[in-house]
JSON list of C-alpha atoms in Angstrom, two decimals:
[
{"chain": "P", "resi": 1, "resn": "UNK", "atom": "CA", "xyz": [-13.08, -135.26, 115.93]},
{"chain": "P", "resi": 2, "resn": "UNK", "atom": "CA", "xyz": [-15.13, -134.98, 112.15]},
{"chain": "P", "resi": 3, "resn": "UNK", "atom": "CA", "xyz": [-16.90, -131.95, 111.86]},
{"chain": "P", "resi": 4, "resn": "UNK", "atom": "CA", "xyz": [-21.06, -132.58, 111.21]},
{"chain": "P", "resi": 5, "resn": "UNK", "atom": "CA", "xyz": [-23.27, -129.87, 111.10]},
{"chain": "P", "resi": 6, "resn": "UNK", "atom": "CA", "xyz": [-26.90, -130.03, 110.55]},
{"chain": "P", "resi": 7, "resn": "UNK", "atom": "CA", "xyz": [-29.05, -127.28, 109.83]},
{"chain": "P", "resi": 8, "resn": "UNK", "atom": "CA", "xyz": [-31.14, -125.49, 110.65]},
{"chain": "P", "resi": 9, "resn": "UNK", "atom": "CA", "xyz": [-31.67, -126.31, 114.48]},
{"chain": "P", "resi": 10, "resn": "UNK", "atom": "CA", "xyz": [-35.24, -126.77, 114.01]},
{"chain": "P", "resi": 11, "resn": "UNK", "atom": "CA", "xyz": [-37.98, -125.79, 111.85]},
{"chain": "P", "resi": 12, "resn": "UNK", "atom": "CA", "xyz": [-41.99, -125.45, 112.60]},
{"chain": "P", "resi": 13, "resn": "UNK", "atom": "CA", "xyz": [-44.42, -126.11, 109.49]},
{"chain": "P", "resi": 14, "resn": "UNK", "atom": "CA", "xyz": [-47.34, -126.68, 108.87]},
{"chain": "P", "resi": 15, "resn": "UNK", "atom": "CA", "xyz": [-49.40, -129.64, 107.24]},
{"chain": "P", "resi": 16, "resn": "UNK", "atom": "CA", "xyz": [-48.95, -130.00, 103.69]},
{"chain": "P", "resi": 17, "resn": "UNK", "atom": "CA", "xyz": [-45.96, -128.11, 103.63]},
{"chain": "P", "resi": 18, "resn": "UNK", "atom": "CA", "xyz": [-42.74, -129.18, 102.23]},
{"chain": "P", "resi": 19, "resn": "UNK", "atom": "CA", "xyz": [-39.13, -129.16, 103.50]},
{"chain": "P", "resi": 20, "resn": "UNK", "atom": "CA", "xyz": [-35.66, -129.69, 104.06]},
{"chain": "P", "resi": 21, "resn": "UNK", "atom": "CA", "xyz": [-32.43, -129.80, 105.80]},
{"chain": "P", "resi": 22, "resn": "UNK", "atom": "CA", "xyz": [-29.28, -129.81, 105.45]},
{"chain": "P", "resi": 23, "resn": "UNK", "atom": "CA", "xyz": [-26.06, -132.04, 106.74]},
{"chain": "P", "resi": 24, "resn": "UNK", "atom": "CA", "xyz": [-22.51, -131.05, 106.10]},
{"chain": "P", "resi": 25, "resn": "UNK", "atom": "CA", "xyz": [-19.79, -132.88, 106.63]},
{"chain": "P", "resi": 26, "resn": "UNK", "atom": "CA", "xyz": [-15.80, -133.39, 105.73]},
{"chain": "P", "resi": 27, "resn": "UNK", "atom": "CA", "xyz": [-15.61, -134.02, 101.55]},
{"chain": "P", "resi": 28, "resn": "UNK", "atom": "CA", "xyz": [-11.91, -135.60, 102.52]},
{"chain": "P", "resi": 29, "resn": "UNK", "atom": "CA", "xyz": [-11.81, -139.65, 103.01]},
{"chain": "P", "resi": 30, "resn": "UNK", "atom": "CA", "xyz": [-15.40, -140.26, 102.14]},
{"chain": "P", "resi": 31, "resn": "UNK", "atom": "CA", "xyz": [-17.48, -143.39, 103.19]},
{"chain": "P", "resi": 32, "resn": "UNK", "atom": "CA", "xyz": [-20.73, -143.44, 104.36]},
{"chain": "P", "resi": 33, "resn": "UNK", "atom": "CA", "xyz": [-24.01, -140.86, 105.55]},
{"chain": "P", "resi": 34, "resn": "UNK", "atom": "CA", "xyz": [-26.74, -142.06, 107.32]},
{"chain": "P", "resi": 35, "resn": "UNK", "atom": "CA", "xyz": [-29.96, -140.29, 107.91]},
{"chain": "P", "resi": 36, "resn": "UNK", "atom": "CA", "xyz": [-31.78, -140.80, 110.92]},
{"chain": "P", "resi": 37, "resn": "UNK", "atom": "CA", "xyz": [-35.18, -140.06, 112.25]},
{"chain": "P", "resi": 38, "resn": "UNK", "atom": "CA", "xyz": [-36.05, -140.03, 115.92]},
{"chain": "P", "resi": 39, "resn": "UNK", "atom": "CA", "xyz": [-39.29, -139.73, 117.37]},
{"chain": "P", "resi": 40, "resn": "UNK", "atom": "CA", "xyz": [-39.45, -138.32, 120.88]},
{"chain": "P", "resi": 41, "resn": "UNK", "atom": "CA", "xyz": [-38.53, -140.68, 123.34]},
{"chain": "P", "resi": 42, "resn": "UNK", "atom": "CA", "xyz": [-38.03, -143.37, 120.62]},
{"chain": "P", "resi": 43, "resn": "UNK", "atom": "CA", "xyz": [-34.28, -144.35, 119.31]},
{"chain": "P", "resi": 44, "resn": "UNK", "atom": "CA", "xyz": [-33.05, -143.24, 116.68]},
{"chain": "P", "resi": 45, "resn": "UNK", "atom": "CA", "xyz": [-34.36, -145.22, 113.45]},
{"chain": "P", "resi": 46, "resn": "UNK", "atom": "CA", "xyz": [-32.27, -145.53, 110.15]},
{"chain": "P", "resi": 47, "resn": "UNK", "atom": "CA", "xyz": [-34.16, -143.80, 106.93]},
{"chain": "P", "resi": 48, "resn": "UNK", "atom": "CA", "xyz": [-31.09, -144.04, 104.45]},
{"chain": "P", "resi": 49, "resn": "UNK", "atom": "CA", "xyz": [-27.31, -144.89, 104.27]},
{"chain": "P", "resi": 50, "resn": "UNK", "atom": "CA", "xyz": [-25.89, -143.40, 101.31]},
{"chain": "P", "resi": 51, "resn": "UNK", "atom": "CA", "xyz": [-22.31, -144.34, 99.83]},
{"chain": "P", "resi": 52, "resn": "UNK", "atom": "CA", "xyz": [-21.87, -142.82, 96.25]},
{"chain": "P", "resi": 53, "resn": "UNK", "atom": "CA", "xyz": [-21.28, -139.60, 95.43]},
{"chain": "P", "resi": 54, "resn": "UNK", "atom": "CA", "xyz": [-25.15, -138.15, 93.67]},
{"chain": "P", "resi": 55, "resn": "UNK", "atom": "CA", "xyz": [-26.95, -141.16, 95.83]},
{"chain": "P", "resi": 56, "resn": "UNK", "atom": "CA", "xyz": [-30.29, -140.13, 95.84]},
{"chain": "P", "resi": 57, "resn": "UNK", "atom": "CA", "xyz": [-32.46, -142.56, 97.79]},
{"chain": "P", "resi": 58, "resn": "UNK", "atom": "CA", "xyz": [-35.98, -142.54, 98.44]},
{"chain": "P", "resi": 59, "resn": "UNK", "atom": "CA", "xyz": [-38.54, -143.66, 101.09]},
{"chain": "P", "resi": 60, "resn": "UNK", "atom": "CA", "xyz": [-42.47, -142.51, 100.88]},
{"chain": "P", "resi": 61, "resn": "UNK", "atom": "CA", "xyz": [-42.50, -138.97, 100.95]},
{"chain": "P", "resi": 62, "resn": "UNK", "atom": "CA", "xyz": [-38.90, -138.73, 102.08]},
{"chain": "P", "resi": 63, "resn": "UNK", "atom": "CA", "xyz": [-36.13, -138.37, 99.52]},
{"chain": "P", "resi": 64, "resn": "UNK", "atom": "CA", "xyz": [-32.11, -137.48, 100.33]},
{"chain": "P", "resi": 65, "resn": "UNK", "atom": "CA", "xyz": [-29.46, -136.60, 98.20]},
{"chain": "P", "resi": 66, "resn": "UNK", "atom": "CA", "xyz": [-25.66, -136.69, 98.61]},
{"chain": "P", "resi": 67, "resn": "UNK", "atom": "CA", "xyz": [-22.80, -134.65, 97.08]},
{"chain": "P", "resi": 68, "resn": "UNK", "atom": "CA", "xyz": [-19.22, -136.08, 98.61]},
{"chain": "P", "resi": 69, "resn": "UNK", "atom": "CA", "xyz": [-17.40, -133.86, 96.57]},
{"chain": "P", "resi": 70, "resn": "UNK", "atom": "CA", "xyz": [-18.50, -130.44, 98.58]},
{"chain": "P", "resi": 71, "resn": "UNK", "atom": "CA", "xyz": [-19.31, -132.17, 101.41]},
{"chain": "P", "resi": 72, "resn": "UNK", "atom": "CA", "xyz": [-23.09, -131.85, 102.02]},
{"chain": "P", "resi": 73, "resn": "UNK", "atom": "CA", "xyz": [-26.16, -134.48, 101.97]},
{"chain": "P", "resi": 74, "resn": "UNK", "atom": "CA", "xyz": [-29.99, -132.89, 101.91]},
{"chain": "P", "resi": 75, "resn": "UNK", "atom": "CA", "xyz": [-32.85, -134.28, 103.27]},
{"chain": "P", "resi": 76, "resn": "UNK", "atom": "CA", "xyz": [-36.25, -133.57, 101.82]},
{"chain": "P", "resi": 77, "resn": "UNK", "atom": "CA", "xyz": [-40.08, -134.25, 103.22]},
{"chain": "P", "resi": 78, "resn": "UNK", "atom": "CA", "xyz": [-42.71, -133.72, 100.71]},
{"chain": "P", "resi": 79, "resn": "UNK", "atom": "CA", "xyz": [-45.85, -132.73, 101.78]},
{"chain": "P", "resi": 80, "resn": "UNK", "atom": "CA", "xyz": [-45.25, -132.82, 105.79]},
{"chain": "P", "resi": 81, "resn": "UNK", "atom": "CA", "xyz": [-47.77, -134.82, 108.28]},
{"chain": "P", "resi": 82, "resn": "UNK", "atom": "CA", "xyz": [-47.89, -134.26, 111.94]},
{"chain": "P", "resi": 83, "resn": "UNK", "atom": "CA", "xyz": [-46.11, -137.15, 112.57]},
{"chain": "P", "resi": 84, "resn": "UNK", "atom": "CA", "xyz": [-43.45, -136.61, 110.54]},
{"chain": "P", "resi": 85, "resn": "UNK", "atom": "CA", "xyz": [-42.37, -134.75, 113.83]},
{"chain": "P", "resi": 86, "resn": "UNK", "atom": "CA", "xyz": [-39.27, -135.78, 114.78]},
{"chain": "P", "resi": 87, "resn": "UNK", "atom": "CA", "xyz": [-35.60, -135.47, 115.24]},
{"chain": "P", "resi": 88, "resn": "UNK", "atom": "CA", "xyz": [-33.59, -136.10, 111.84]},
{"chain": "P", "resi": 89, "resn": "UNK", "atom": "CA", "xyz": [-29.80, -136.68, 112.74]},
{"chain": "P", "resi": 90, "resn": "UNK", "atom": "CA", "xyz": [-27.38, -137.47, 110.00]},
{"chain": "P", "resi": 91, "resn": "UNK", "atom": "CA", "xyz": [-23.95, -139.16, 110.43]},
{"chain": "P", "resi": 92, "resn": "UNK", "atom": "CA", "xyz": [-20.67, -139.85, 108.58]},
{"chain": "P", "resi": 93, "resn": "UNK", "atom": "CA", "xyz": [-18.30, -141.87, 108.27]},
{"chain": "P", "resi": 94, "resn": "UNK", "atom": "CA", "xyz": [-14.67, -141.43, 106.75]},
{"chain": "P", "resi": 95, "resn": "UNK", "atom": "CA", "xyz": [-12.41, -144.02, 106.02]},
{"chain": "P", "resi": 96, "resn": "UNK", "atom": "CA", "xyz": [-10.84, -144.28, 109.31]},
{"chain": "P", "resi": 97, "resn": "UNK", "atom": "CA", "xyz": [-13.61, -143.86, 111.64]},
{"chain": "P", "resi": 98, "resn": "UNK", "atom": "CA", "xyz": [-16.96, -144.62, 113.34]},
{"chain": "P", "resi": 99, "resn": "UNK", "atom": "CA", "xyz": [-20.11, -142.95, 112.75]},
{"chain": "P", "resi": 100, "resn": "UNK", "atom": "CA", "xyz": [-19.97, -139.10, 113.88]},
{"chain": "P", "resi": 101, "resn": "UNK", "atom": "CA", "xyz": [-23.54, -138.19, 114.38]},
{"chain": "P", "resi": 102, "resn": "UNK", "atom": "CA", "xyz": [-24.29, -134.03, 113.68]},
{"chain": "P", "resi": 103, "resn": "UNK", "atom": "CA", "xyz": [-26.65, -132.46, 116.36]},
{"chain": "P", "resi": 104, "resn": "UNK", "atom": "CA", "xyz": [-29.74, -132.80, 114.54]},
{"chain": "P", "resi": 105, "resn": "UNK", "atom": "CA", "xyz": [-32.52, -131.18, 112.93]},
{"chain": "P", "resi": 106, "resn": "UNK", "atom": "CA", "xyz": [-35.91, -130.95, 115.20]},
{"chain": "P", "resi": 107, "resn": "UNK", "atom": "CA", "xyz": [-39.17, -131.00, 112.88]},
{"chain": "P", "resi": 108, "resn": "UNK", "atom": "CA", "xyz": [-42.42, -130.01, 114.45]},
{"chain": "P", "resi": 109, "resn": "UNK", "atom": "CA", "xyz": [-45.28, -129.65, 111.78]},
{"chain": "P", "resi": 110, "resn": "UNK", "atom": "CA", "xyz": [-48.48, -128.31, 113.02]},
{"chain": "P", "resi": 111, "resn": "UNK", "atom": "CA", "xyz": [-51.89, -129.43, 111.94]},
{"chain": "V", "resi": 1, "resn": "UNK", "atom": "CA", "xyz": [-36.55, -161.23, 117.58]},
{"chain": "V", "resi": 2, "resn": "UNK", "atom": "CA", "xyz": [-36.14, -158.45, 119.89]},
{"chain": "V", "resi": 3, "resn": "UNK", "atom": "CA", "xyz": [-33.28, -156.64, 118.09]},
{"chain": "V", "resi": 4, "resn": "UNK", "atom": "CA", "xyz": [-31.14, -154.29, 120.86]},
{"chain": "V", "resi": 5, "resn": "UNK", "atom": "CA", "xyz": [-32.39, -154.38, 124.39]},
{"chain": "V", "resi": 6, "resn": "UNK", "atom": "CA", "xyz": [-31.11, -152.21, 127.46]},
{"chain": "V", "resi": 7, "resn": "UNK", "atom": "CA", "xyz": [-30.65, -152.80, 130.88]},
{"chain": "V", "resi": 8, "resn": "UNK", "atom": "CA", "xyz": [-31.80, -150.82, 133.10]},
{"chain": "V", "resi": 9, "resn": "UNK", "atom": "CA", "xyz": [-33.90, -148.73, 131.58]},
{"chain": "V", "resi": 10, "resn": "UNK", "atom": "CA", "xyz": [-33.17, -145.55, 134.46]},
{"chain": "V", "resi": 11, "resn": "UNK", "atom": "CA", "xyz": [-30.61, -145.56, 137.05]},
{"chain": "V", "resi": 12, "resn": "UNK", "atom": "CA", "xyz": [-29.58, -143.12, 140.11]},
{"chain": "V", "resi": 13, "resn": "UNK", "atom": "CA", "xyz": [-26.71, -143.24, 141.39]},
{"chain": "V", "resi": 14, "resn": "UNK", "atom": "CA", "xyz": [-24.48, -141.02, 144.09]},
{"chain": "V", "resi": 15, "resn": "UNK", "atom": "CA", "xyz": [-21.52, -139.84, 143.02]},
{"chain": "V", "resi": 16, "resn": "UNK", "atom": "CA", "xyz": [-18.69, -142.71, 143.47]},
{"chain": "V", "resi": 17, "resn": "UNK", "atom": "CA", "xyz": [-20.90, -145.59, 143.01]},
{"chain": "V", "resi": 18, "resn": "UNK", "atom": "CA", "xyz": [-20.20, -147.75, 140.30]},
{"chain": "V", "resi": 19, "resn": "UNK", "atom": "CA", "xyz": [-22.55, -149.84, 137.46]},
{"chain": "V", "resi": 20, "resn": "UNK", "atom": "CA", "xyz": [-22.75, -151.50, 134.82]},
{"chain": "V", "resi": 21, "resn": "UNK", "atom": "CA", "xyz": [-25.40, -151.01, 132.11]},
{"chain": "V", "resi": 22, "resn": "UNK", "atom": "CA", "xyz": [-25.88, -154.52, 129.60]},
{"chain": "V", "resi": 23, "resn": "UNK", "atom": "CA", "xyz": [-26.79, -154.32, 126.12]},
{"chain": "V", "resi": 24, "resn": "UNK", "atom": "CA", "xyz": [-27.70, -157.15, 124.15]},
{"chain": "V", "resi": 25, "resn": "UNK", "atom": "CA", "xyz": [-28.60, -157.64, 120.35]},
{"chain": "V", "resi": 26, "resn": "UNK", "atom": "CA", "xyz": [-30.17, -160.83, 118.85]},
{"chain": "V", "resi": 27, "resn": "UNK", "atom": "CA", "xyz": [-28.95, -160.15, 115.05]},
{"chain": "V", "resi": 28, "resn": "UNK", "atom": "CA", "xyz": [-25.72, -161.52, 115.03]},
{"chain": "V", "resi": 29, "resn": "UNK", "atom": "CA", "xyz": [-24.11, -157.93, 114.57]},
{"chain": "V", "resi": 30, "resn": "UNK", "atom": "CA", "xyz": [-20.16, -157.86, 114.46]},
{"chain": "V", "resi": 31, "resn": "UNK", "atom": "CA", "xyz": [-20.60, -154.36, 115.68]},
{"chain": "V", "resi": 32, "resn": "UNK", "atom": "CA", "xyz": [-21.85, -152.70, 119.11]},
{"chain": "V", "resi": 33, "resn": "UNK", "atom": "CA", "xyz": [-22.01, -149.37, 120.19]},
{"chain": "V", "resi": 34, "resn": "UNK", "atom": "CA", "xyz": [-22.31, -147.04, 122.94]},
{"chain": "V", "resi": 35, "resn": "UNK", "atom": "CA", "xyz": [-23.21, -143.45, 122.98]},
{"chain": "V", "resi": 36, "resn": "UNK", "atom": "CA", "xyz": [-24.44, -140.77, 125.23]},
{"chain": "V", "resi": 37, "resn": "UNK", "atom": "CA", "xyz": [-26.66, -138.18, 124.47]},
{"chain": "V", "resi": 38, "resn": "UNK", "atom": "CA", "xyz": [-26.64, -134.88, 126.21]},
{"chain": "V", "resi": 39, "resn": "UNK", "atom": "CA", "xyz": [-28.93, -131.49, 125.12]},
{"chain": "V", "resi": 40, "resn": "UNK", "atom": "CA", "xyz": [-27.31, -130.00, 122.26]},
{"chain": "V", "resi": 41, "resn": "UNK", "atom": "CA", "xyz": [-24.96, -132.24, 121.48]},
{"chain": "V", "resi": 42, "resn": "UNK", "atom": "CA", "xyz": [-26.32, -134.98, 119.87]},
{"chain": "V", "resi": 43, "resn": "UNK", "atom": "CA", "xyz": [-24.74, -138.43, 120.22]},
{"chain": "V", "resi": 44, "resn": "UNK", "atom": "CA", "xyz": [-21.09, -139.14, 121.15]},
{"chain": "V", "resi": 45, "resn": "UNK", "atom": "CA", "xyz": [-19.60, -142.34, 120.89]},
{"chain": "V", "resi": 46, "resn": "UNK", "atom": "CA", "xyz": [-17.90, -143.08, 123.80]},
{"chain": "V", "resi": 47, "resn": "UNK", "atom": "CA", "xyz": [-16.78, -147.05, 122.89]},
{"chain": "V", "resi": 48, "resn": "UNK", "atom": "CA", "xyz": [-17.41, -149.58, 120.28]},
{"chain": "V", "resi": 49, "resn": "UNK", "atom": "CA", "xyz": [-16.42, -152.90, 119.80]},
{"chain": "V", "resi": 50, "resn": "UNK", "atom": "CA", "xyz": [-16.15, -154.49, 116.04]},
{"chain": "V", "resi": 51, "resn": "UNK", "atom": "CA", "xyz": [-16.39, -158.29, 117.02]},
{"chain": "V", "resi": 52, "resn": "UNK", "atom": "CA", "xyz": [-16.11, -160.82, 120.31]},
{"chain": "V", "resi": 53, "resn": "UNK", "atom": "CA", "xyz": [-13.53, -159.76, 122.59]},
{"chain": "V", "resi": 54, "resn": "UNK", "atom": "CA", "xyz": [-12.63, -156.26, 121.10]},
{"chain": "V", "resi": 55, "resn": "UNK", "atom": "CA", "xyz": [-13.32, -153.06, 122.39]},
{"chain": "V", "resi": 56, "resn": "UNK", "atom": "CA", "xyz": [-11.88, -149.72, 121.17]},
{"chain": "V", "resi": 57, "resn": "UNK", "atom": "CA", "xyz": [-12.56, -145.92, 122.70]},
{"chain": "V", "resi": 58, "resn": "UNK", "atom": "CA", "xyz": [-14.73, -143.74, 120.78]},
{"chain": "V", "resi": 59, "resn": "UNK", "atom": "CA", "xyz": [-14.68, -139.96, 121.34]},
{"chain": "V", "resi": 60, "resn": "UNK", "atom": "CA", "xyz": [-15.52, -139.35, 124.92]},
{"chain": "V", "resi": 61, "resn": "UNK", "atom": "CA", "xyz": [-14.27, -142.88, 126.45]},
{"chain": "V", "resi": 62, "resn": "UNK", "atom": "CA", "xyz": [-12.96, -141.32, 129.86]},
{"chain": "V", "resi": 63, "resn": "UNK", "atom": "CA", "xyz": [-14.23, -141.84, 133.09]},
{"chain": "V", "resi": 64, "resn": "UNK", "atom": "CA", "xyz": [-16.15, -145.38, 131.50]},
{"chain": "V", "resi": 65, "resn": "UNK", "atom": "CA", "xyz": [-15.14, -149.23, 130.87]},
{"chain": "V", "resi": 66, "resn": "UNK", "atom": "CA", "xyz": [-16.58, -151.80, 128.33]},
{"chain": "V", "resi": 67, "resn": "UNK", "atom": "CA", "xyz": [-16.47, -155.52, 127.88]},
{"chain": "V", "resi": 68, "resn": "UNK", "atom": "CA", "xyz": [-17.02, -157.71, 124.80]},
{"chain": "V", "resi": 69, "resn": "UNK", "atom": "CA", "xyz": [-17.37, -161.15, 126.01]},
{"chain": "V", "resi": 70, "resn": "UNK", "atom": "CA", "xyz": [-20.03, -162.67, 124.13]},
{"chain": "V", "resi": 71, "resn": "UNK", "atom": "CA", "xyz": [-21.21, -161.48, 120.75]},
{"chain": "V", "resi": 72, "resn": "UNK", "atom": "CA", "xyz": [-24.21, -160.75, 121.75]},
{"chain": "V", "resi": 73, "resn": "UNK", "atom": "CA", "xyz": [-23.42, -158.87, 124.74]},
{"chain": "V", "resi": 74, "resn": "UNK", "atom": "CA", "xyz": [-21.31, -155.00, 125.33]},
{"chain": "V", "resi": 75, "resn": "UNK", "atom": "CA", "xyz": [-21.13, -153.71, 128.43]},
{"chain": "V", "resi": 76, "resn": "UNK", "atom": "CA", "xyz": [-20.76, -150.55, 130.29]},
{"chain": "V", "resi": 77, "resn": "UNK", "atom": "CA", "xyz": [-19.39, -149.88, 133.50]},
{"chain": "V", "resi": 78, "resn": "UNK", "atom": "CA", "xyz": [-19.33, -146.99, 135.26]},
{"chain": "V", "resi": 79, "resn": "UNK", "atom": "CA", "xyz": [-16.05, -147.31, 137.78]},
{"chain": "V", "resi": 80, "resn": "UNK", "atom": "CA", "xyz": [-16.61, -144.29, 140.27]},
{"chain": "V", "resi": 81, "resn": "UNK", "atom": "CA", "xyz": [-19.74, -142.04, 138.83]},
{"chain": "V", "resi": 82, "resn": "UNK", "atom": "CA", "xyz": [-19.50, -138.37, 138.64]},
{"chain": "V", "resi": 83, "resn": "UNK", "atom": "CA", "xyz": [-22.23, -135.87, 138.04]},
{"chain": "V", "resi": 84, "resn": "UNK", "atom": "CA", "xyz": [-20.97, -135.10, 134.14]},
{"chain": "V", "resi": 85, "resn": "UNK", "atom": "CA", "xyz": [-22.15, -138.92, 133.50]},
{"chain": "V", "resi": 86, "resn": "UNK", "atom": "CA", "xyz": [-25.62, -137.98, 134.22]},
{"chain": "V", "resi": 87, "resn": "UNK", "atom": "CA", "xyz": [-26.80, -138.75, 130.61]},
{"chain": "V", "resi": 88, "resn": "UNK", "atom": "CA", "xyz": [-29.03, -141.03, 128.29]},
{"chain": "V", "resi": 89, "resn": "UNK", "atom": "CA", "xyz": [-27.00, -143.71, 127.22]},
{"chain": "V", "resi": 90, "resn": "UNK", "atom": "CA", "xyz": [-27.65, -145.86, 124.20]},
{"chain": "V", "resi": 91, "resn": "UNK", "atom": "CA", "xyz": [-26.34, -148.93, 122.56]},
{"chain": "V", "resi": 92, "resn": "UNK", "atom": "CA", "xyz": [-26.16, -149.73, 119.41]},
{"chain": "V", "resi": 93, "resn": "UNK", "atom": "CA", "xyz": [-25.39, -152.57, 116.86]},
{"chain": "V", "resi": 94, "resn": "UNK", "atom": "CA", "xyz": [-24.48, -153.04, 112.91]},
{"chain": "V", "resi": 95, "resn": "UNK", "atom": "CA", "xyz": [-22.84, -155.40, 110.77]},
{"chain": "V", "resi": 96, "resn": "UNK", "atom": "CA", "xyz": [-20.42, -153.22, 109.94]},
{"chain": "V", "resi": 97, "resn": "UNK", "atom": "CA", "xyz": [-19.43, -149.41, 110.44]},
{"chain": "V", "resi": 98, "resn": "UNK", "atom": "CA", "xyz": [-21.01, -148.64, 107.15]},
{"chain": "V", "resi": 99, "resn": "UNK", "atom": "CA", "xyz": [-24.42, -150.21, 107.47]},
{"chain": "V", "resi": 100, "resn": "UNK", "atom": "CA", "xyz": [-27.11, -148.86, 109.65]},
{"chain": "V", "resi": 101, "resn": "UNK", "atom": "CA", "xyz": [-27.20, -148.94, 113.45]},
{"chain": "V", "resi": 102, "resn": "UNK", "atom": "CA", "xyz": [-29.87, -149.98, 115.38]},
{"chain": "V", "resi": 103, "resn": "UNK", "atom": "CA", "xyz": [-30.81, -148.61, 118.57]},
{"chain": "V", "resi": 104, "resn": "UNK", "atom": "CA", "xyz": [-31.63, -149.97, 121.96]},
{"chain": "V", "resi": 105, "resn": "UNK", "atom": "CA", "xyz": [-34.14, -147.79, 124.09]},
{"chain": "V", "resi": 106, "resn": "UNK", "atom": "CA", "xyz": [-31.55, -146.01, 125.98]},
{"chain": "V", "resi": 107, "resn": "UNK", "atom": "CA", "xyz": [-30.77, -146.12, 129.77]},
{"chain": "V", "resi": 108, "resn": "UNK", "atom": "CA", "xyz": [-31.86, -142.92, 131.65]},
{"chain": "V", "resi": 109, "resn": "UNK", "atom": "CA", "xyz": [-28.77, -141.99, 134.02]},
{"chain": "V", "resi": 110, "resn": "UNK", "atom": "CA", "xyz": [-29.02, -139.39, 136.72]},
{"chain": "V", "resi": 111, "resn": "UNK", "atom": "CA", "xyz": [-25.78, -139.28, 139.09]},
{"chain": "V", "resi": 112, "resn": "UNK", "atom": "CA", "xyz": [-26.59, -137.23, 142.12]}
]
């Protein structure tokens, strides 16, 4: 079992604000971390999939980075909006396995 | 194109019963997963399959069955149901382990 852990737990904000998380994972046997987002009682919806070590990848107001080497991918939301409330999960893969998902991040920003 | 689809949507069951929940995917993914997802611990894969007619156990695989007979299709069957299985359950589907997953809606599962 691949050790993923997100932090922090959760985080309150307010509008306008900005943040981010963080996802750490094994640096052995790299292949793939995916970023999630998911809404409350929603699935989970893919924001990025990142493969190559310093990956950064963008999408609106929400960027991610990756470093492979020590093992830890950030997400970042610029400017939060109220319904940027969510869940973010991120996941990993290593060479030999599925997708182990971390426990998550839960994002409430207040208006 | 409806993408991953669940069925049912909430279940209860006693504890013994069996079921079976169905996912299906219209994108031609090779890939199909299921998970369950309890509070505070995120999702666990409990099977996958990576094409027709393979299945394979993920990390918490006891106590469930699955069934890969059409492409489209992965099942999961509940044999005798115990009260640690209450759970949401959801499938999943990719084209391959590295590419995103998409999501079903997830099957609500209370065993009493």
């Amino acid at each position: 079992i691949l050790n993923v852990e997100q932090s922090p737990q959760s985080l309150h904000v307010q509008e306008g604000d900005s943040t981010n998380f963080t996802c750490s994972f094994p640096s052995s046997n790299f292949y793939a971390l995916h970023w999630y987002r998911w809404e409350t009682a929603k699935s989970p919806e893919a924001l990025f999939v990142m493969t190559l070590n310093g990956d950064e990848k963008k999408k609106g107001r929400i960027s991610a980075t990756l470093n492979t080497k020590e093992g830890y991918s950030y997400l970042y939301i610029k400017g939060s909006q109220p319904e940027d409330s969510a869940t973010y999960l991120c996941a990993f893969n290593n060479a030999g396995n599925m997708l182990t998902f971390g426990g998550g991040t839960r994002l409430m920003v207040k208006p | 194109n409806a993408g991953v689809t669940q069925t049912p949507k909430f279940r209860v069951l006693k504890t013994g019963q069996s079921m079976t929940l169905l996912c299906a995917q219209d994108m031609n993914h090779e890939y199909m997963y299921w998970y369950r997802q309890d509070p505070g611990m995120g999702l666990r894969l409990i099977h996958y399959s990576v094409g027709e007619g393979t299945t394979a156990k993920g990390e918490v695989p006891d106590g469930y069955n699955v069934s890969r007979l059409k492409k489209q299709n992965f099942l999961l069957g509940l044999e005798s149901a115990a009260p640690s299985q209450t759970s949401v359950y959801f499938c999943a589907s990719s084209w391959d382990r590295a590419n995103e997953q998409y999501f079903g809606p997830g099957t609500r599962l209370t065993v009493t």
